[in-house]
Short mmCIF file of C-alpha atoms and ligand atoms in Angstrom, two decimals:
data_model
loop_
_atom_site.label_atom_id
_atom_site.label_comp_id
_atom_site.label_asym_id
_atom_site.label_seq_id
_atom_site.Cartn_x
_atom_site.Cartn_y
_atom_site.Cartn_z
CA UNK A 10 -1.78 -1.32 2.53
CA UNK A 11 -4.38 -0.92 -0.16
CA UNK A 12 -3.59 -1.74 -3.78
CA UNK A 13 -5.53 -0.97 -6.96
CA UNK A 14 -5.07 -3.44 -9.81
CA UNK A 15 -5.85 -1.83 -13.18
CA UNK A 16 -6.05 -4.73 -15.61
CA UNK A 17 -8.62 -5.74 -18.23
CA UNK A 18 -7.63 -9.41 -18.29
CA UNK A 19 -9.90 -10.95 -15.64
CA UNK A 20 -7.69 -14.02 -15.25
CA UNK A 21 -4.54 -12.01 -14.58
CA UNK A 22 -6.37 -9.60 -12.28
CA UNK A 23 -7.96 -12.44 -10.28
CA UNK A 24 -4.66 -14.27 -9.88
CA UNK A 25 -2.87 -11.11 -8.76
CA UNK A 26 -5.66 -10.22 -6.33
CA UNK A 27 -5.52 -13.68 -4.74
CA UNK A 28 -1.74 -13.52 -4.28
CA UNK A 29 -1.82 -10.02 -2.80
CA UNK A 30 -4.80 -10.69 -0.51
CA UNK A 31 -2.95 -13.74 0.77
CA UNK A 32 -0.01 -11.47 1.58
CA UNK A 33 -2.25 -9.16 3.64
CA UNK A 34 -2.91 -6.36 1.13
CA UNK A 35 -6.40 -4.93 0.65
CA UNK A 36 -7.04 -5.22 -3.08
CA UNK A 37 -9.46 -3.55 -5.49
CA UNK A 38 -9.72 -4.04 -9.23
CA UNK A 39 -10.59 -1.74 -12.14
CA UNK A 40 -10.78 -2.99 -15.72
CA UNK A 41 -10.77 0.36 -17.55
CA UNK A 42 -9.06 3.77 -17.38
CA UNK A 43 -12.39 5.39 -16.41
CA UNK A 44 -13.09 2.91 -13.60
CA UNK A 45 -9.56 3.28 -12.28
CA UNK A 46 -9.78 7.08 -12.22
CA UNK A 47 -13.10 6.89 -10.33
CA UNK A 48 -11.60 4.48 -7.78
CA UNK A 49 -8.47 6.63 -7.29
CA UNK A 50 -10.67 9.71 -6.82
CA UNK A 51 -12.82 7.99 -4.19
CA UNK A 52 -10.45 5.94 -2.04
CA UNK A 53 -6.98 6.38 -0.55
CA UNK A 54 -4.77 3.75 -2.18
CA UNK A 55 -1.12 3.09 -1.31
CA UNK A 56 -0.03 1.66 -4.65
CA UNK A 57 -1.30 1.03 -8.20
CA UNK A 58 -0.47 -1.89 -10.48
CA UNK A 59 -1.16 -0.53 -13.94
CA UNK A 60 -1.66 -2.41 -17.21
CA UNK A 61 -1.03 -0.28 -20.31
CA UNK A 62 -3.39 -1.74 -22.93
CA UNK A 63 -6.90 -1.05 -21.59
CA UNK A 64 -10.25 -1.13 -23.44
CA UNK A 65 -10.93 2.62 -23.18
CA UNK A 66 -7.41 3.96 -23.47
CA UNK A 67 -3.81 3.52 -22.46
CA UNK A 68 -2.67 3.15 -18.86
CA UNK A 69 -0.01 5.76 -19.56
CA UNK A 70 -2.77 8.39 -19.94
CA UNK A 71 -3.98 7.55 -16.44
CA UNK A 72 -0.44 7.79 -15.09
CA UNK A 73 0.15 11.14 -16.79
CA UNK A 74 -3.12 12.56 -15.46
CA UNK A 75 -2.32 11.30 -11.95
CA UNK A 76 1.14 12.87 -11.88
CA UNK A 77 -0.31 16.22 -13.02
CA UNK A 78 -2.67 16.49 -10.05
CA UNK A 79 -1.76 19.33 -7.70
CA UNK A 80 0.09 18.10 -4.59
CA UNK A 81 -1.73 18.04 -1.25
CA UNK A 82 -0.88 20.68 1.31
CA UNK A 83 0.40 19.56 4.72
CA UNK A 84 -2.06 17.49 6.73
CA UNK A 85 -4.50 17.19 3.82
CA UNK A 86 -5.40 14.09 1.91
CA UNK A 87 -5.96 14.91 -1.73
CA UNK A 88 -7.43 12.28 -4.03
CA UNK A 89 -6.19 11.09 -6.39
CA UNK A 90 -2.76 11.31 -4.73
CA UNK A 91 -0.33 12.63 -7.35
CA UNK A 92 2.66 10.89 -5.72
CA UNK A 93 0.97 7.50 -5.49
CA UNK A 94 3.48 4.72 -6.28
CA UNK A 95 2.67 3.19 -9.68
CA UNK A 96 4.10 -0.04 -11.08
CA UNK A 97 3.42 -0.59 -14.76
CA UNK A 98 2.81 -4.17 -15.84
CA UNK A 99 2.53 -4.98 -19.48
CA UNK A 100 3.26 -7.57 -22.11
CA UNK A 101 5.06 -4.96 -24.14
CA UNK A 102 8.74 -5.49 -23.65
CA UNK A 103 9.96 -2.93 -26.15
CA UNK A 104 12.60 -0.68 -24.63
CA UNK A 105 10.85 2.50 -25.81
CA UNK A 106 7.64 1.52 -23.94
CA UNK A 107 9.60 0.96 -20.74
CA UNK A 108 11.39 4.29 -21.08
CA UNK A 109 8.14 6.12 -21.85
CA UNK A 110 6.47 4.61 -18.78
CA UNK A 111 9.30 5.58 -16.47
CA UNK A 112 9.50 9.07 -17.99
CA UNK A 113 5.79 9.56 -17.29
CA UNK A 114 6.43 8.90 -13.62
CA UNK A 115 6.05 5.15 -13.10
CA UNK A 116 8.07 3.91 -10.14
CA UNK A 117 8.89 0.60 -11.73
CA UNK A 118 8.12 -1.61 -14.66
CA UNK A 119 7.29 -5.32 -14.86
CA UNK A 120 7.06 -7.27 -18.10
CA UNK A 121 4.40 -10.01 -18.11
CA UNK A 122 4.59 -12.80 -17.23
CA UNK A 123 6.34 -11.97 -13.97
CA UNK A 124 7.00 -13.87 -10.78
CA UNK A 125 4.56 -12.91 -7.97
CA UNK A 126 7.45 -12.86 -5.48
CA UNK A 127 9.39 -10.41 -7.65
CA UNK A 128 6.27 -8.26 -7.97
CA UNK A 129 5.86 -8.14 -4.20
CA UNK A 130 9.54 -7.31 -3.68
CA UNK A 131 9.23 -4.40 -6.13
CA UNK A 132 6.01 -3.26 -4.45
CA UNK A 133 7.84 -3.16 -1.11
CA UNK A 134 10.63 -1.08 -2.66
CA UNK A 135 8.12 1.40 -4.10
CA UNK A 136 6.20 1.63 -0.80
CA UNK A 137 9.45 2.06 1.13
CA UNK A 138 10.55 4.88 -1.16
CA UNK A 139 7.18 6.58 -0.90
CA UNK A 140 7.45 6.47 2.91
CA UNK A 141 10.86 8.13 2.60
CA UNK A 142 12.87 5.42 4.23
CA UNK A 143 15.87 3.72 2.74
CA UNK A 144 16.48 1.21 5.51
CA UNK A 145 14.34 -1.83 4.81
CA UNK A 146 14.35 -2.91 8.47
CA UNK A 147 12.51 -0.70 10.97
CA UNK A 148 14.02 -0.35 14.44
CA UNK A 149 11.84 1.10 17.21
CA UNK A 150 13.07 0.61 20.75
CA UNK A 151 13.35 -3.10 21.36
CA UNK A 152 11.36 -3.88 18.19
CA UNK A 153 12.87 -4.89 14.87
CA UNK A 154 10.35 -4.99 12.02
CA UNK A 155 11.30 -6.35 8.60
CA UNK A 156 8.44 -5.79 6.13
CA UNK A 157 10.24 -7.69 3.36
CA UNK A 158 10.66 -10.89 5.33
CA UNK A 159 7.47 -10.26 7.33
CA UNK A 160 9.30 -10.81 10.57
CA UNK A 161 9.13 -8.95 13.86
CA UNK A 162 11.34 -9.49 16.87
CA UNK A 163 10.81 -7.94 20.28
CA UNK A 164 13.95 -7.89 22.42
CA UNK A 165 15.37 -10.52 20.07
CA UNK A 166 12.35 -12.85 20.37
CA UNK A 167 10.29 -13.56 17.23
CA UNK A 168 6.69 -12.26 17.25
CA UNK A 169 4.05 -13.72 14.90
CA UNK A 170 1.66 -11.21 13.29
CA UNK A 171 -1.45 -12.06 11.28
CA UNK A 172 -1.95 -10.55 7.81
CA UNK A 173 -4.37 -7.80 8.91
CA UNK A 174 -2.18 -6.95 11.91
CA UNK A 175 0.69 -6.41 9.46
CA UNK A 176 -1.56 -4.24 7.36
CA UNK A 177 -2.52 -2.04 10.35
CA UNK A 178 1.08 -1.76 11.51
CA UNK A 179 2.46 -0.85 8.08
CA UNK A 180 -0.33 1.65 7.35
CA UNK A 181 0.35 3.45 10.63
CA UNK A 182 4.10 3.31 10.04
CA UNK A 183 3.77 4.61 6.48
CA UNK A 184 1.82 7.63 7.84
CA UNK A 185 3.80 8.01 11.07
CA UNK A 186 3.34 11.30 12.85
CA UNK A 187 -0.14 11.59 11.36
CA UNK A 188 -3.36 10.38 12.98
CA UNK A 189 -5.23 7.90 10.80
CA UNK A 190 -8.94 7.89 11.55
CA UNK A 191 -11.01 4.70 11.62
CA UNK A 192 -12.42 5.21 8.15
CA UNK A 193 -9.01 5.79 6.62
CA UNK A 194 -7.55 2.70 8.32
CA UNK A 195 -10.52 0.54 7.39
CA UNK A 196 -10.21 1.76 3.80
CA UNK A 197 -6.55 0.76 3.91
CA UNK A 198 -7.39 -2.68 5.27
CA UNK A 199 -10.42 -3.80 3.37
CA UNK A 200 -11.38 -3.76 -0.30
CA UNK A 201 -14.83 -2.69 -1.55
CA UNK A 202 -16.11 -6.26 -1.51
CA UNK A 203 -14.81 -7.38 1.87
CA UNK A 204 -17.14 -7.60 4.83
CA UNK A 205 -16.04 -5.66 7.89
CA UNK A 206 -17.02 -6.34 11.48
CA UNK A 207 -17.58 -3.16 13.45
CA UNK A 208 -14.89 -3.75 16.07
CA UNK A 209 -12.36 -5.49 13.78
CA UNK A 210 -9.93 -2.56 13.81
CA UNK A 211 -9.91 -2.31 17.63
CA UNK A 212 -9.27 -6.04 17.84
CA UNK A 213 -6.27 -5.80 15.48
CA UNK A 214 -4.83 -2.85 17.44
CA UNK A 215 -5.42 -4.68 20.72
CA UNK A 216 -3.51 -7.71 19.42
CA UNK A 217 -0.69 -5.55 18.09
CA UNK A 218 -0.29 -3.85 21.46
CA UNK A 219 -0.27 -7.17 23.26
CA UNK A 220 2.40 -8.47 20.89
CA UNK A 221 4.53 -5.34 20.42
CA UNK A 222 4.04 -3.47 23.70
CA UNK A 223 1.78 -0.55 24.60
CA UNK A 224 4.17 2.25 23.65
CA UNK A 225 4.16 2.07 19.85
CA UNK A 226 0.59 2.72 18.72
CA UNK A 227 -1.12 5.74 20.30
CA UNK A 228 -4.86 6.32 20.47
CA UNK A 229 -6.57 9.66 19.88
CA UNK A 230 -9.87 8.98 21.58
CA UNK A 231 -12.84 9.18 19.25
CA UNK A 232 -10.57 9.86 16.25
CA UNK A 233 -8.08 7.13 15.45
CA UNK A 234 -4.53 5.89 15.92
CA UNK A 235 -0.98 6.96 15.15
CA UNK A 236 2.66 6.02 15.54
CA UNK A 237 4.64 9.07 16.70
CA UNK A 238 7.21 10.47 14.31
CA UNK A 239 9.85 10.24 17.07
CA UNK A 240 9.60 6.50 16.58
CA UNK A 241 11.42 6.99 13.28
CA UNK A 242 14.90 5.49 13.30
CA1 LIG B 326 -4.48 -5.28 -21.22
#
């Protein structure tokens, strides 16, 4: 899962990035509306954390522009993604600001300062909604995957996953039925500034298969990986 933090306060952005990286998200940061639009146009993000008061404009302008992008046709990836989940975070706690943000298409609203655990819970809700699933626990065969608690059991036995393994699994699940190529998965896993070993993705998939069984993640040779849509509960 790849997250864009749009925030001009370097301290807040750095703190958020550290928390989210620790939780296994790939994180990028933009400090202005212009930078954020460039990042959203270049890379496939899964979620945006958006500050409203930015040096070159208001975050709500970015949100409005994003929501007005034409939707992608089936099988296409259009950037920026008009339906990208957006959580507004701002010090403004006036009711009219909150209403305006939600009316412009924000998925949720957090008033600073907020608890990092609450932020992550709300991010999971937004990501769950965007994947079109209401059930927070994923059941596939003998697997039970709970993204909120970060727990997996296989035939009732707990399975430990590392942060990047979670990220691979959730990216594939979020896009189930659709093949994600290497580049797309690597973009989902690693931020601009993170080093990437050439076989890192294969290693994560190998570990996931060893831990979760061979049946879940399919390979399309020379292209990428997918989880079949029939795996949906
Ligand atoms: Ca600000």
